Rosetta silent file (secondary structure, phi, psi, omega in degrees, C-alpha in Angstrom):
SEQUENCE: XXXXXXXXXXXXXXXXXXXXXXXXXXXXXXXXXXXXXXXXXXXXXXXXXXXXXXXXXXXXXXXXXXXXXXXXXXXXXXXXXXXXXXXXXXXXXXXXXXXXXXXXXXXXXXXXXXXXXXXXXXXXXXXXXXXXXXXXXXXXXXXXXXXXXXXXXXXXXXXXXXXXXXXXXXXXXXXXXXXXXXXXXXXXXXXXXXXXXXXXXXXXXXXXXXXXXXXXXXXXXXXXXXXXXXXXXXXXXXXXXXXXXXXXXXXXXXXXXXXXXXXXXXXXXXXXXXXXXXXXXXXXXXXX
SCORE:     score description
SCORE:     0.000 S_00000001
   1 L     0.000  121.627  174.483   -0.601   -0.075   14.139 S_00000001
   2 L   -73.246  147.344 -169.801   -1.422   -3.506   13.617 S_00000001
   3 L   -41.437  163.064 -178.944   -4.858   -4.512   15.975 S_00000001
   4 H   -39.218  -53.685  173.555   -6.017   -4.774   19.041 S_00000001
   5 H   -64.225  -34.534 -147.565   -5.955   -8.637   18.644 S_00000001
   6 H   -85.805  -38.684 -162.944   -3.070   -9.051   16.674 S_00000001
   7 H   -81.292   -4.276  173.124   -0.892   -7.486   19.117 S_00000001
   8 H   -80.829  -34.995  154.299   -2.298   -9.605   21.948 S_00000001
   9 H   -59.869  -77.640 -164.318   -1.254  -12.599   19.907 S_00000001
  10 H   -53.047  -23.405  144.769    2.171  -11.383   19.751 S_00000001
  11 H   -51.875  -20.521  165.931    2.667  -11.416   23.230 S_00000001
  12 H   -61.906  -69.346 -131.511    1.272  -14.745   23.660 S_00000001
  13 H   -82.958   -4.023  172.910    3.679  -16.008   21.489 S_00000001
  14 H  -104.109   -1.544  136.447    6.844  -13.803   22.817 S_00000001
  15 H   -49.321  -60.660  165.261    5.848  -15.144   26.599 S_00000001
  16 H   -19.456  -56.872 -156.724    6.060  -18.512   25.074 S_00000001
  17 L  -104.285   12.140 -165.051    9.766  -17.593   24.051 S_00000001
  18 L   -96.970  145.929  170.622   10.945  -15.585   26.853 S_00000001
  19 L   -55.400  139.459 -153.728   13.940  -16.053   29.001 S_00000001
  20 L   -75.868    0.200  157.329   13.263  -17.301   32.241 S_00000001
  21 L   -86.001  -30.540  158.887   14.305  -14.077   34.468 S_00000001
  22 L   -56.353  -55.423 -172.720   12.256  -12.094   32.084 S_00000001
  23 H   -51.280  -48.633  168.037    9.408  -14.896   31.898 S_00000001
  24 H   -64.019  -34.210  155.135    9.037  -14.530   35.456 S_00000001
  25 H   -71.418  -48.448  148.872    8.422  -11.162   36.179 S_00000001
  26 H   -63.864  -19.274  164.346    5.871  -11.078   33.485 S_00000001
  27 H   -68.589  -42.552  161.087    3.990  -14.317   35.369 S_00000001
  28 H   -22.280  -72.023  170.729    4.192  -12.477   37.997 S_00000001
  29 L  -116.599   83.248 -155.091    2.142   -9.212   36.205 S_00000001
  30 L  -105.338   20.634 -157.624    0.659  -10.651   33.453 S_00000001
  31 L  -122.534  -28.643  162.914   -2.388   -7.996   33.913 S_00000001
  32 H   -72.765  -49.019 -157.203    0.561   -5.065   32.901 S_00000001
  33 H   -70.106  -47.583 -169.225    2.212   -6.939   30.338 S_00000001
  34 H   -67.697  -46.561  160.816   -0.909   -7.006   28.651 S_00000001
  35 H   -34.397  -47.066 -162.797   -1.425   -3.505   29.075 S_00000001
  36 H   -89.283  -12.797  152.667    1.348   -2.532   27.616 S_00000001
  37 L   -25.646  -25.914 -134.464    0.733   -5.090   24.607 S_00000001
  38 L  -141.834  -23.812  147.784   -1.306   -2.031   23.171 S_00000001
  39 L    77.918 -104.913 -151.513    1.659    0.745   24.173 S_00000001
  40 L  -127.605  -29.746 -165.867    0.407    4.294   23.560 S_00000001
  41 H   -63.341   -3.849 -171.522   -2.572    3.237   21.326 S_00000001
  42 H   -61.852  -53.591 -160.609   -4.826    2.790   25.063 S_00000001
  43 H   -86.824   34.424  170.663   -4.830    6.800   24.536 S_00000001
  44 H   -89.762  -31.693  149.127   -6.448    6.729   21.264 S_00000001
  45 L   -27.634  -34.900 -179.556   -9.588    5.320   23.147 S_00000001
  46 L   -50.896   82.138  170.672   -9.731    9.079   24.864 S_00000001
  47 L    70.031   63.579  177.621  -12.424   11.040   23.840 S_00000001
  48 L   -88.461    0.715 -170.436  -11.776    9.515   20.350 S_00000001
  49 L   -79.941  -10.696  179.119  -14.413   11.503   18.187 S_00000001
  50 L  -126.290  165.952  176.815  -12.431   14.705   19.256 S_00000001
  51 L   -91.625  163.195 -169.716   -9.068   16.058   19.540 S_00000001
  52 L  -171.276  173.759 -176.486   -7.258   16.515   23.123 S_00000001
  53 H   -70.616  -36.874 -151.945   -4.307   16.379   24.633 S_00000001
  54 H   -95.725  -49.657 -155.336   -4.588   12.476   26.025 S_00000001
  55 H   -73.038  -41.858 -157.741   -5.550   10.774   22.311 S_00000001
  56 H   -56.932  -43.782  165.146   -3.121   13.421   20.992 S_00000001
  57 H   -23.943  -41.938 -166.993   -0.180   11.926   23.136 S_00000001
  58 H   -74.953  -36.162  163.675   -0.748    8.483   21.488 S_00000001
  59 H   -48.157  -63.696 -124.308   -0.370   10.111   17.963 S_00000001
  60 H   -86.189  -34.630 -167.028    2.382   12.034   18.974 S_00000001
  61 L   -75.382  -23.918  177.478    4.236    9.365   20.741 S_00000001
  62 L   -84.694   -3.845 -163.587    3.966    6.559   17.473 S_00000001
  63 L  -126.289   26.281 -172.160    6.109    9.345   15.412 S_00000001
  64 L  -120.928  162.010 -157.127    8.683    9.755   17.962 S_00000001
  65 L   -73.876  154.844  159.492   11.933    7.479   18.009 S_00000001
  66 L   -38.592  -35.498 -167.536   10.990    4.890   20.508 S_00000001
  67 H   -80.833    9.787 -177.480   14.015    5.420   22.646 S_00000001
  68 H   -63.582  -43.498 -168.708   12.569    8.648   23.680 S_00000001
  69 H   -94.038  -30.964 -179.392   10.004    6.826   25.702 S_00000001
  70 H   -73.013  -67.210 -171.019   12.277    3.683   26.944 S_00000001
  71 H   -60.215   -4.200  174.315   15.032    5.973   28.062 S_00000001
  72 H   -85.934  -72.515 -150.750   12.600    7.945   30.016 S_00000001
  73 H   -76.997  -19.582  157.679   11.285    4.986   31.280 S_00000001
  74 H   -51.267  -39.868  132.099   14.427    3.507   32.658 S_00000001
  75 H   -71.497    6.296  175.908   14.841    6.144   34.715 S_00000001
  76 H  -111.045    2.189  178.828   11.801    6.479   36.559 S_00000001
  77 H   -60.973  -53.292 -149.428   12.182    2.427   37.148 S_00000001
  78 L   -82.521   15.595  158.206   15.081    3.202   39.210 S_00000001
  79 L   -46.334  -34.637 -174.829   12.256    5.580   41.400 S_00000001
  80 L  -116.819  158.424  176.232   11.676    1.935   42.839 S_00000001
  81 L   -70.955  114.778 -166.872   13.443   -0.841   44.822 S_00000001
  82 L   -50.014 -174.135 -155.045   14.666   -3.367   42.572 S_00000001
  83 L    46.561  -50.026 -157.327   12.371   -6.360   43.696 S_00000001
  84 L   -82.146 -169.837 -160.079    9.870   -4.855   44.738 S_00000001
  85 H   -62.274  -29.310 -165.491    5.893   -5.477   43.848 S_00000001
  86 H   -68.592  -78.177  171.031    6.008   -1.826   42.214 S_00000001
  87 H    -9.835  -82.379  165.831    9.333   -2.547   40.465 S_00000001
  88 H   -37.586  -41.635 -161.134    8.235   -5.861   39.119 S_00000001
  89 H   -89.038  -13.451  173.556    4.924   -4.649   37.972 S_00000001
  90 H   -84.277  -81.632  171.256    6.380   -1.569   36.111 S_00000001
  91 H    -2.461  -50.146 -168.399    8.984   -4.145   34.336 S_00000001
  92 H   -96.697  -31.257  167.305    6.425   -6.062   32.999 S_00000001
  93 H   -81.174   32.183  152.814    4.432   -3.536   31.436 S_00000001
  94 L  -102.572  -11.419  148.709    7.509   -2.026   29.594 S_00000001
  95 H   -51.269  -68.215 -177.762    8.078   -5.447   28.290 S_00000001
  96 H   -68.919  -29.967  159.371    4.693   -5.564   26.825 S_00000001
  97 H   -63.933  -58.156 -167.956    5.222   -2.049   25.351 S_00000001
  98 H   -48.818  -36.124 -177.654    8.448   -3.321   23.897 S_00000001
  99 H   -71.560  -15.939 -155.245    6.336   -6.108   22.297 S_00000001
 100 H  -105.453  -25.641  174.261    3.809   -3.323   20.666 S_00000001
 101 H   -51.059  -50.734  176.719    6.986   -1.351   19.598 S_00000001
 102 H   -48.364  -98.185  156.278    8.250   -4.501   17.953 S_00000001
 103 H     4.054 -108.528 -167.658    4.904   -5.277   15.865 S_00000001
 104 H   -33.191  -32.228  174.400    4.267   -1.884   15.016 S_00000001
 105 H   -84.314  -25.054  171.456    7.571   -0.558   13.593 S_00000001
 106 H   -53.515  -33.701 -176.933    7.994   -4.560   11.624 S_00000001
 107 H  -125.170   -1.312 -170.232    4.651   -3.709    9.792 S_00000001
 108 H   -82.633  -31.971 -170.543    3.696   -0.345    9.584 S_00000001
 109 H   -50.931  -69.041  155.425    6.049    0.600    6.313 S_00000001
 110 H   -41.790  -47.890  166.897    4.003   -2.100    4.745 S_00000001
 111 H   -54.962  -34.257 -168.019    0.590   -1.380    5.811 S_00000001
 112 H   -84.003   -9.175  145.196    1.338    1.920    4.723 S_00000001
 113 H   -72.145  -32.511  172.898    2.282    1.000    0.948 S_00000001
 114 H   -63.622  -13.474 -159.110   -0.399   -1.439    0.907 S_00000001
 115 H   -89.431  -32.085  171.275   -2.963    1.464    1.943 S_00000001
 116 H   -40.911  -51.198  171.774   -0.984    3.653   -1.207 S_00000001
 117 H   -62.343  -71.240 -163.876   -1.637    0.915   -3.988 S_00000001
 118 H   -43.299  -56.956 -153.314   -4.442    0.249   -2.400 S_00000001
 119 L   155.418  -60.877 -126.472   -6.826    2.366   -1.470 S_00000001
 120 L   -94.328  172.660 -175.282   -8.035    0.533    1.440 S_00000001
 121 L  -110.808  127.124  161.373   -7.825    2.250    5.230 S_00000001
 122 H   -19.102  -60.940 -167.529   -4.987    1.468    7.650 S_00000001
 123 H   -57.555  -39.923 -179.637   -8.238    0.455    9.754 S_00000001
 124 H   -45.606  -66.584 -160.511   -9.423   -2.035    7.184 S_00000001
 125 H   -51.595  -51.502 -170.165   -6.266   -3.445    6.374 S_00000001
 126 H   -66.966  -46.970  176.613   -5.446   -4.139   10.347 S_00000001
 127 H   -64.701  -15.541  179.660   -8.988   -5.191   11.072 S_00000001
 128 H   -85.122  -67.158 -176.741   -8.652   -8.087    8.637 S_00000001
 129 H   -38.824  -38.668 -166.367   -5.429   -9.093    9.659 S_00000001
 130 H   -59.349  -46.326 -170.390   -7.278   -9.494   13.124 S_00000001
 131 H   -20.743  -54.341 -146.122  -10.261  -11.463   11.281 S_00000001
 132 H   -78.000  -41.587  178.184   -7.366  -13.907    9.753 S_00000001
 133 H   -77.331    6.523  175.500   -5.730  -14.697   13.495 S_00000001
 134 H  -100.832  -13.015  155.720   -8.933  -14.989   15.189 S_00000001
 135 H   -68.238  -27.319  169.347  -10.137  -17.559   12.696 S_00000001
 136 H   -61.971  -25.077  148.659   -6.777  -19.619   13.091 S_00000001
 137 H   -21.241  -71.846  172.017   -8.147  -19.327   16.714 S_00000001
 138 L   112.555   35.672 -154.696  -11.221  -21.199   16.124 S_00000001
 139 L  -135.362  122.096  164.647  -12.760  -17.470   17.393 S_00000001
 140 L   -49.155  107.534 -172.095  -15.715  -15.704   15.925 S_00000001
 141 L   -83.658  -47.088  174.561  -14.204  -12.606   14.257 S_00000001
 142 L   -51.718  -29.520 -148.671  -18.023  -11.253   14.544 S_00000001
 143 L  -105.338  -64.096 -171.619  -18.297  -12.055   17.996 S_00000001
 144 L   -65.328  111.369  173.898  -15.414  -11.919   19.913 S_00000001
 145 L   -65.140  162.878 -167.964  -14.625   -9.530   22.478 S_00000001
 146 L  -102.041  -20.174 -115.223  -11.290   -8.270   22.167 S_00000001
 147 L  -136.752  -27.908 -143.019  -10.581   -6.467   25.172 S_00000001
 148 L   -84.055   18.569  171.521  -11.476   -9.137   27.968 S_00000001
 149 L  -128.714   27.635 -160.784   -7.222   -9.185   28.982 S_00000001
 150 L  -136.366   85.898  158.100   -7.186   -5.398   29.562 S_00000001
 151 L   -82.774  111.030 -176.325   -7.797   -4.702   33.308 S_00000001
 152 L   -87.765   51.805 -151.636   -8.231   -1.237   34.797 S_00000001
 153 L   -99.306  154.091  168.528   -7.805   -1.518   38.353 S_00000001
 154 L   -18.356  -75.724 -142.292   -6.471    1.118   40.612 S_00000001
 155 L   -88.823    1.861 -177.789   -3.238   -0.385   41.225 S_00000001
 156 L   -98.234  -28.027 -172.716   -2.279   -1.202   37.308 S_00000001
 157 L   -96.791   25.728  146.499   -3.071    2.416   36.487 S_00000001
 158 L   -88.067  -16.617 -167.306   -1.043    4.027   39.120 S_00000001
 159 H   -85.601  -58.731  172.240    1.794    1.980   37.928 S_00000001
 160 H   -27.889  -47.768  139.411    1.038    3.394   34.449 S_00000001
 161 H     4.731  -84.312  178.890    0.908    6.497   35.718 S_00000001
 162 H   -44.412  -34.676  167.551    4.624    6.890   36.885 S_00000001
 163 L   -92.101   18.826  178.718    5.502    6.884   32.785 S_00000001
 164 L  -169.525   60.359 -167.670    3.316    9.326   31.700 S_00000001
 165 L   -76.517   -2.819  167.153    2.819   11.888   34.658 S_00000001
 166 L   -82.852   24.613 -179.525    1.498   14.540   32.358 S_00000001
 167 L  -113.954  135.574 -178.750   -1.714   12.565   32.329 S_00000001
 168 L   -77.916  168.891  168.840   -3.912   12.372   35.498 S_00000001
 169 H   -49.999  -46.598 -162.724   -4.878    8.770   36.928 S_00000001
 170 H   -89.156  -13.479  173.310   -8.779    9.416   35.624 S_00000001
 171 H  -108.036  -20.955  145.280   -7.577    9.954   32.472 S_00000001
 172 H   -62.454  -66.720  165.300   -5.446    6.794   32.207 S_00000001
 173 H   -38.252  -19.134  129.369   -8.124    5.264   33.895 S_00000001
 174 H   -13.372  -86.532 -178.479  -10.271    6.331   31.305 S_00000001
 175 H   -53.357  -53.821 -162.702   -8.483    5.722   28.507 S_00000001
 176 H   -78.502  -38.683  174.957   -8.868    1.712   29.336 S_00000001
 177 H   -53.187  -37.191  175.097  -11.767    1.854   30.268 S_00000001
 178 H   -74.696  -44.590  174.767  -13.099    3.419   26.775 S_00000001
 179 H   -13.315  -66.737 -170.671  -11.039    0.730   25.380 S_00000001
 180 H   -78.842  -39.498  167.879  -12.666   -2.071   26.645 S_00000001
 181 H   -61.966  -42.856  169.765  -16.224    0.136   25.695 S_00000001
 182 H   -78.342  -56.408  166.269  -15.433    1.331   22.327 S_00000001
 183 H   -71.866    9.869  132.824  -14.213   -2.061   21.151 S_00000001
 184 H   -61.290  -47.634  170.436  -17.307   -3.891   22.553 S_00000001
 185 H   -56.328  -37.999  168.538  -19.342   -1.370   20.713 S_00000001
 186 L  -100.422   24.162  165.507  -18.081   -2.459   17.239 S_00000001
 187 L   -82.227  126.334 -157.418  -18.529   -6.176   17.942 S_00000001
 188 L  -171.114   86.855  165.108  -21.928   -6.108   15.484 S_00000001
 189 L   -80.775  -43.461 -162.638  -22.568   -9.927   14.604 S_00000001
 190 L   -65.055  151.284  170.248  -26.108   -8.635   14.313 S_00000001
 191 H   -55.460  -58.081  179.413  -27.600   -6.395   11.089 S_00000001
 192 H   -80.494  -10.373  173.394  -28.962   -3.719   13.483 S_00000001
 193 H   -84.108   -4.249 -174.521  -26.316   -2.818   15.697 S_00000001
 194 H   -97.830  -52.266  149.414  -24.030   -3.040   12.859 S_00000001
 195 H   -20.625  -51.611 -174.771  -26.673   -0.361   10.810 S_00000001
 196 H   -80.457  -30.492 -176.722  -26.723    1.614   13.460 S_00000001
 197 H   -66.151  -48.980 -163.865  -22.909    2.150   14.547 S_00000001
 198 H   -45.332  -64.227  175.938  -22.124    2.470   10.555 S_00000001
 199 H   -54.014  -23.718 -171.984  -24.991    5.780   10.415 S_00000001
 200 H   -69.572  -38.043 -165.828  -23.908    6.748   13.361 S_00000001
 201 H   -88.035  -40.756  170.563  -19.972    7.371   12.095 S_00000001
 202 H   -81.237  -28.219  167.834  -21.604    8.908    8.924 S_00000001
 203 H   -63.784  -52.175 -175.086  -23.249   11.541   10.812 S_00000001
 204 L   -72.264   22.308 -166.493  -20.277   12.348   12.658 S_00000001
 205 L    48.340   28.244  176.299  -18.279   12.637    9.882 S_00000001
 206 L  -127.544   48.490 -175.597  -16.193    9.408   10.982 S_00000001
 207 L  -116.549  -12.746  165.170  -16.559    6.902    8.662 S_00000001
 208 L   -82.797  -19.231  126.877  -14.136    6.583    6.363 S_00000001
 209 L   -31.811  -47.991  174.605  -11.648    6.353    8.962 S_00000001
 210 L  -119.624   -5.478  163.297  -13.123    4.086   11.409 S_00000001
 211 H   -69.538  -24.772  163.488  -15.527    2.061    9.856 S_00000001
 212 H   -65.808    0.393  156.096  -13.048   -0.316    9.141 S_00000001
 213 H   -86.663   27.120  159.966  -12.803   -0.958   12.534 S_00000001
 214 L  -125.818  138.088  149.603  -15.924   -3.263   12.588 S_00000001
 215 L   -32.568  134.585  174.353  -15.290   -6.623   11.474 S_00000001
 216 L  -105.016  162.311 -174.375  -17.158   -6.824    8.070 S_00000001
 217 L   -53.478   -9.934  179.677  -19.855   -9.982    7.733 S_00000001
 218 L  -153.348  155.039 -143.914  -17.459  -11.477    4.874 S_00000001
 219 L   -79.332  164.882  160.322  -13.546  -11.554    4.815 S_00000001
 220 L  -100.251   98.635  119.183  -12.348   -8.369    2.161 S_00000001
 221 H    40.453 -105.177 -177.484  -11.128   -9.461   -0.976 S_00000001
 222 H   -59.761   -5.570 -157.750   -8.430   -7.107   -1.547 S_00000001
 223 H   -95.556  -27.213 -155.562   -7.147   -7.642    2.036 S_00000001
 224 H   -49.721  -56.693  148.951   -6.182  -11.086    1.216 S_00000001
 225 H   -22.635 -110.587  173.862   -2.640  -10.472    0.145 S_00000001
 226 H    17.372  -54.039 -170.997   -2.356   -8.396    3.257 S_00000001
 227 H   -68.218  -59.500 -173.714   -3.239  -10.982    5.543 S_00000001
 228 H   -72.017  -58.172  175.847   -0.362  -13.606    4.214 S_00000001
 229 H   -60.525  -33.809  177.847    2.346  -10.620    4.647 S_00000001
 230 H   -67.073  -42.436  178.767    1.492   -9.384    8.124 S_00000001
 231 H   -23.291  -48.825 -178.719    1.174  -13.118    9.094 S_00000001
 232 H  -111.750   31.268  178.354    5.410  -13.042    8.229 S_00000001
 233 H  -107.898  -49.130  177.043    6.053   -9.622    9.298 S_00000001
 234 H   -17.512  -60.250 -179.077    4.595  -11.329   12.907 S_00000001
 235 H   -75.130  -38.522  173.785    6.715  -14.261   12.642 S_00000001
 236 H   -49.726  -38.228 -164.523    9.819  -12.193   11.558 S_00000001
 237 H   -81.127  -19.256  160.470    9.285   -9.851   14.714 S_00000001
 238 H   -34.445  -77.423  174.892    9.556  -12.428   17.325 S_00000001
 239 H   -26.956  -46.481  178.926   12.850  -12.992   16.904 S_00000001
 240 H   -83.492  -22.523  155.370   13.545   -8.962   17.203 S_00000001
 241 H   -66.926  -46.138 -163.846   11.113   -8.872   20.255 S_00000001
 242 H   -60.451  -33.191  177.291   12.833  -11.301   22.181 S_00000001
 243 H   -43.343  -67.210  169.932   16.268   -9.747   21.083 S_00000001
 244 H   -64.636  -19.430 -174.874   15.041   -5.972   22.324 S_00000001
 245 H   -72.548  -51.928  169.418   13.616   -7.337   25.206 S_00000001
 246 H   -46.607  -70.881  177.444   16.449   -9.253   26.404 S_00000001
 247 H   -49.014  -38.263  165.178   18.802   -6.057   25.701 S_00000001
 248 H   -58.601  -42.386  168.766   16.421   -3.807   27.642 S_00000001
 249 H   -50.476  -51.594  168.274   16.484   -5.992   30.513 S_00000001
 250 H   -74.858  -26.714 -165.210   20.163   -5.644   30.242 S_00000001
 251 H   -71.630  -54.636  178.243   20.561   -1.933   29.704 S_00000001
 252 H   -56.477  -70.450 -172.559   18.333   -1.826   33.197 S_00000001
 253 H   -60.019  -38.052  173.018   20.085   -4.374   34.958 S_00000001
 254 H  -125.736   24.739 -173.469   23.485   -4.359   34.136 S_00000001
 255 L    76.630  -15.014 -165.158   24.080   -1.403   32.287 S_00000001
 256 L   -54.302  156.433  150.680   24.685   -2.507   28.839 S_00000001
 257 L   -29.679  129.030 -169.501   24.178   -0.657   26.056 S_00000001
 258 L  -104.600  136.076  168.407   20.162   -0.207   24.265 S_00000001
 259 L   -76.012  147.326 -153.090   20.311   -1.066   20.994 S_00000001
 260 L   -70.204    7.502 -179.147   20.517    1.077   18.459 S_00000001
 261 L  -111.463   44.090 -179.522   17.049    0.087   16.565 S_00000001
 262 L  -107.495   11.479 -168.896   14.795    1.423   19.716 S_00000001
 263 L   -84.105  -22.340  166.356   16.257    4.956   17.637 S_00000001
 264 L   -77.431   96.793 -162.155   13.151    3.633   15.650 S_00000001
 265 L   -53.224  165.409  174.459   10.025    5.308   15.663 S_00000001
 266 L   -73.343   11.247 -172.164    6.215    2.932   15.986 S_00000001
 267 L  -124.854 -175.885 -165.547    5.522    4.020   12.517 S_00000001
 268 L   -42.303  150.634  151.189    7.094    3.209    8.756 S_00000001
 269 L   -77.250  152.005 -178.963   10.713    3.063    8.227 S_00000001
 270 L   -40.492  -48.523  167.013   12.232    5.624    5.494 S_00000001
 271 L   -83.938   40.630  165.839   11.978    3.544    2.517 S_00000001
 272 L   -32.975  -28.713 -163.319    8.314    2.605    2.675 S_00000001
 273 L   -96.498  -27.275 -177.904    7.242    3.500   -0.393 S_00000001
 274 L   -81.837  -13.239  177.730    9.900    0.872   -1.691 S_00000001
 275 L   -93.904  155.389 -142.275    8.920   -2.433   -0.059 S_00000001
 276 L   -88.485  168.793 -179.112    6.659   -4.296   -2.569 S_00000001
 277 L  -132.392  117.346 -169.262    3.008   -4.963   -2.416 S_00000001
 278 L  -117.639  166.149  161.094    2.073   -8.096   -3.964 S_00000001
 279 L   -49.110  170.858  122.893   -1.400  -10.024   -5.320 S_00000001
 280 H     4.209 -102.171  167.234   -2.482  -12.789   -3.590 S_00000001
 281 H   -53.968   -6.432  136.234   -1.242  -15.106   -5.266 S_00000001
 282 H   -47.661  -36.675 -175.691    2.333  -13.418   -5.602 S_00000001
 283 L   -75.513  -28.429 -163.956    2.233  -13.565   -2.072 S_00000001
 284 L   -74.436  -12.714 -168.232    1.654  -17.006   -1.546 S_00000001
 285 L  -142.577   17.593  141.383    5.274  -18.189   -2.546 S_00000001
 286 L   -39.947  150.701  137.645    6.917  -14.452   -1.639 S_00000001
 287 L  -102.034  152.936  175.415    9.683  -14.502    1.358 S_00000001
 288 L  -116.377    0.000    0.000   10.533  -11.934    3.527 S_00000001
């Protein structure tokens, strides 16, 4: 999955580009939309040092075709009265899932050859990519919370709710809530809080996995490449969010047909192993 940040950039920038019956309904709930920027990954936040049923969902749910979860959700829409505030506010966070759907299936085949060549951990590799958009920001990659567009209030997690009723409320509610807590926790501009989370992850046996989710004090090297390729896996997927979005909007409104790539799971496409991984400087005058 690419990060927490990265996918909240892509939603700025497919709001920017959205059709104006769609655009509205997302102004409307722009506190869902955001939610659903982040798609299944909220219940990786669950209890994450152990396994369960709620984190497991989020796994389980990235390796399943997408339309498993859309076509589900399309019926429990019509649960509500077209217009109304319920309606609307369910709309827009299945929009904003559609955007994390986008993202994630555009880049994971790569991240996952780059982590092959590599080495390096999914988390590294993702956490950098945030590094490189929050410096194009003008945003402290050391600093910054991440999380500060992710609202848990009563009435966004009952709407959440309605798409995932084998989960109680308190355990959606939860989930965002550790969100916003666990990614706060690895903001470590400072030496000792960054010292301490690191030992802390080595006791628990969780650090080669998740320490790459704290920013490190200098950009990684090997990452670099990386960085310049998600950058135009990003730019490629607008165009294919606004495209599914628009068709979802029709298969709910007017019936139309869902297009045949939501048949696509959040994770790698088949040939994975085959799309190239280049240096740095290979990269710099690659197209995609």
């Amino acid at each position: 999955m690419p990060s927490t940040y990265a996918h909240f950039c892509f939603g700025r920038e497919i709001y920017k580009r959205l059709p104006a019956a769609i655009k509205n309904i997302v102004g409307e709930q722009p506190q869902l939309f955001n939610i659903g920027l982040h798609g299944p990954d909220i219940f990786f936040y669950y209890k994450p040092l152990t396994n369960n049923p709620v984190n497991t969902l989020g796994f389980r749910m990235h390796n399943q075709p997408a339309s498993d979860f859309f076509l589900y959700a399309a019926d429990v829409l019509e649960d509500f009265k077209k217009g109304s505030p319920e309606y609307k506010a369910s709309l827009s966070y299945l929009m904003g899932f559609i955007c994390h759907f986008v993202l994630d299936s555009t880049c994971h085949g790569y991240i996952e050859n780059k982590i092959r060549v590599s080495g390096l951990s999914h988390t590294t590799i993702e956490t950098e990519f945030d590094r490189h958009l929050m410096i194009k920001d003008h945003l402290n990659p050391l600093s910054h919370h991440l999380t500060d567009h992710i609202h848990p209030t009563p009435e966004n997690v009952l709407i959440i709710h309605h798409f995932f009723d084998e989960l109680t409320v308190r355990q959606i509610y939860k989930s965002l809530k550790s969100m916003i807590w666990y990614n706060d926790l690895l903001v470590a501009p400072g030496k000792i809080k960054r010292s301490l989370i690191l030992a802390l992850l080595k006791l628990t046996g969780n650090y080669r996995e998740m320490h790459g989710l704290i920013v490190s004090r200098q950009p990684v090297e090997t990452c670099s490449d990386s960085c310049l390729r998600l950058e135009k896996l990003f730019t490629k997927a607008i165009e294919l969010g606004l495209t599914l979005l628009k068709n979802y909007w029709d298969y709910i409104i007017n019936n139309e047909p869902i297009d045949k790539y939501f048949i696509r799971t959040f994770g790698p496409e088949m040939n994975w192993q085959s799309i190239p991984v280049y240096s740095y400087q290979e990269e710099l005058t690659y197209e995609i």
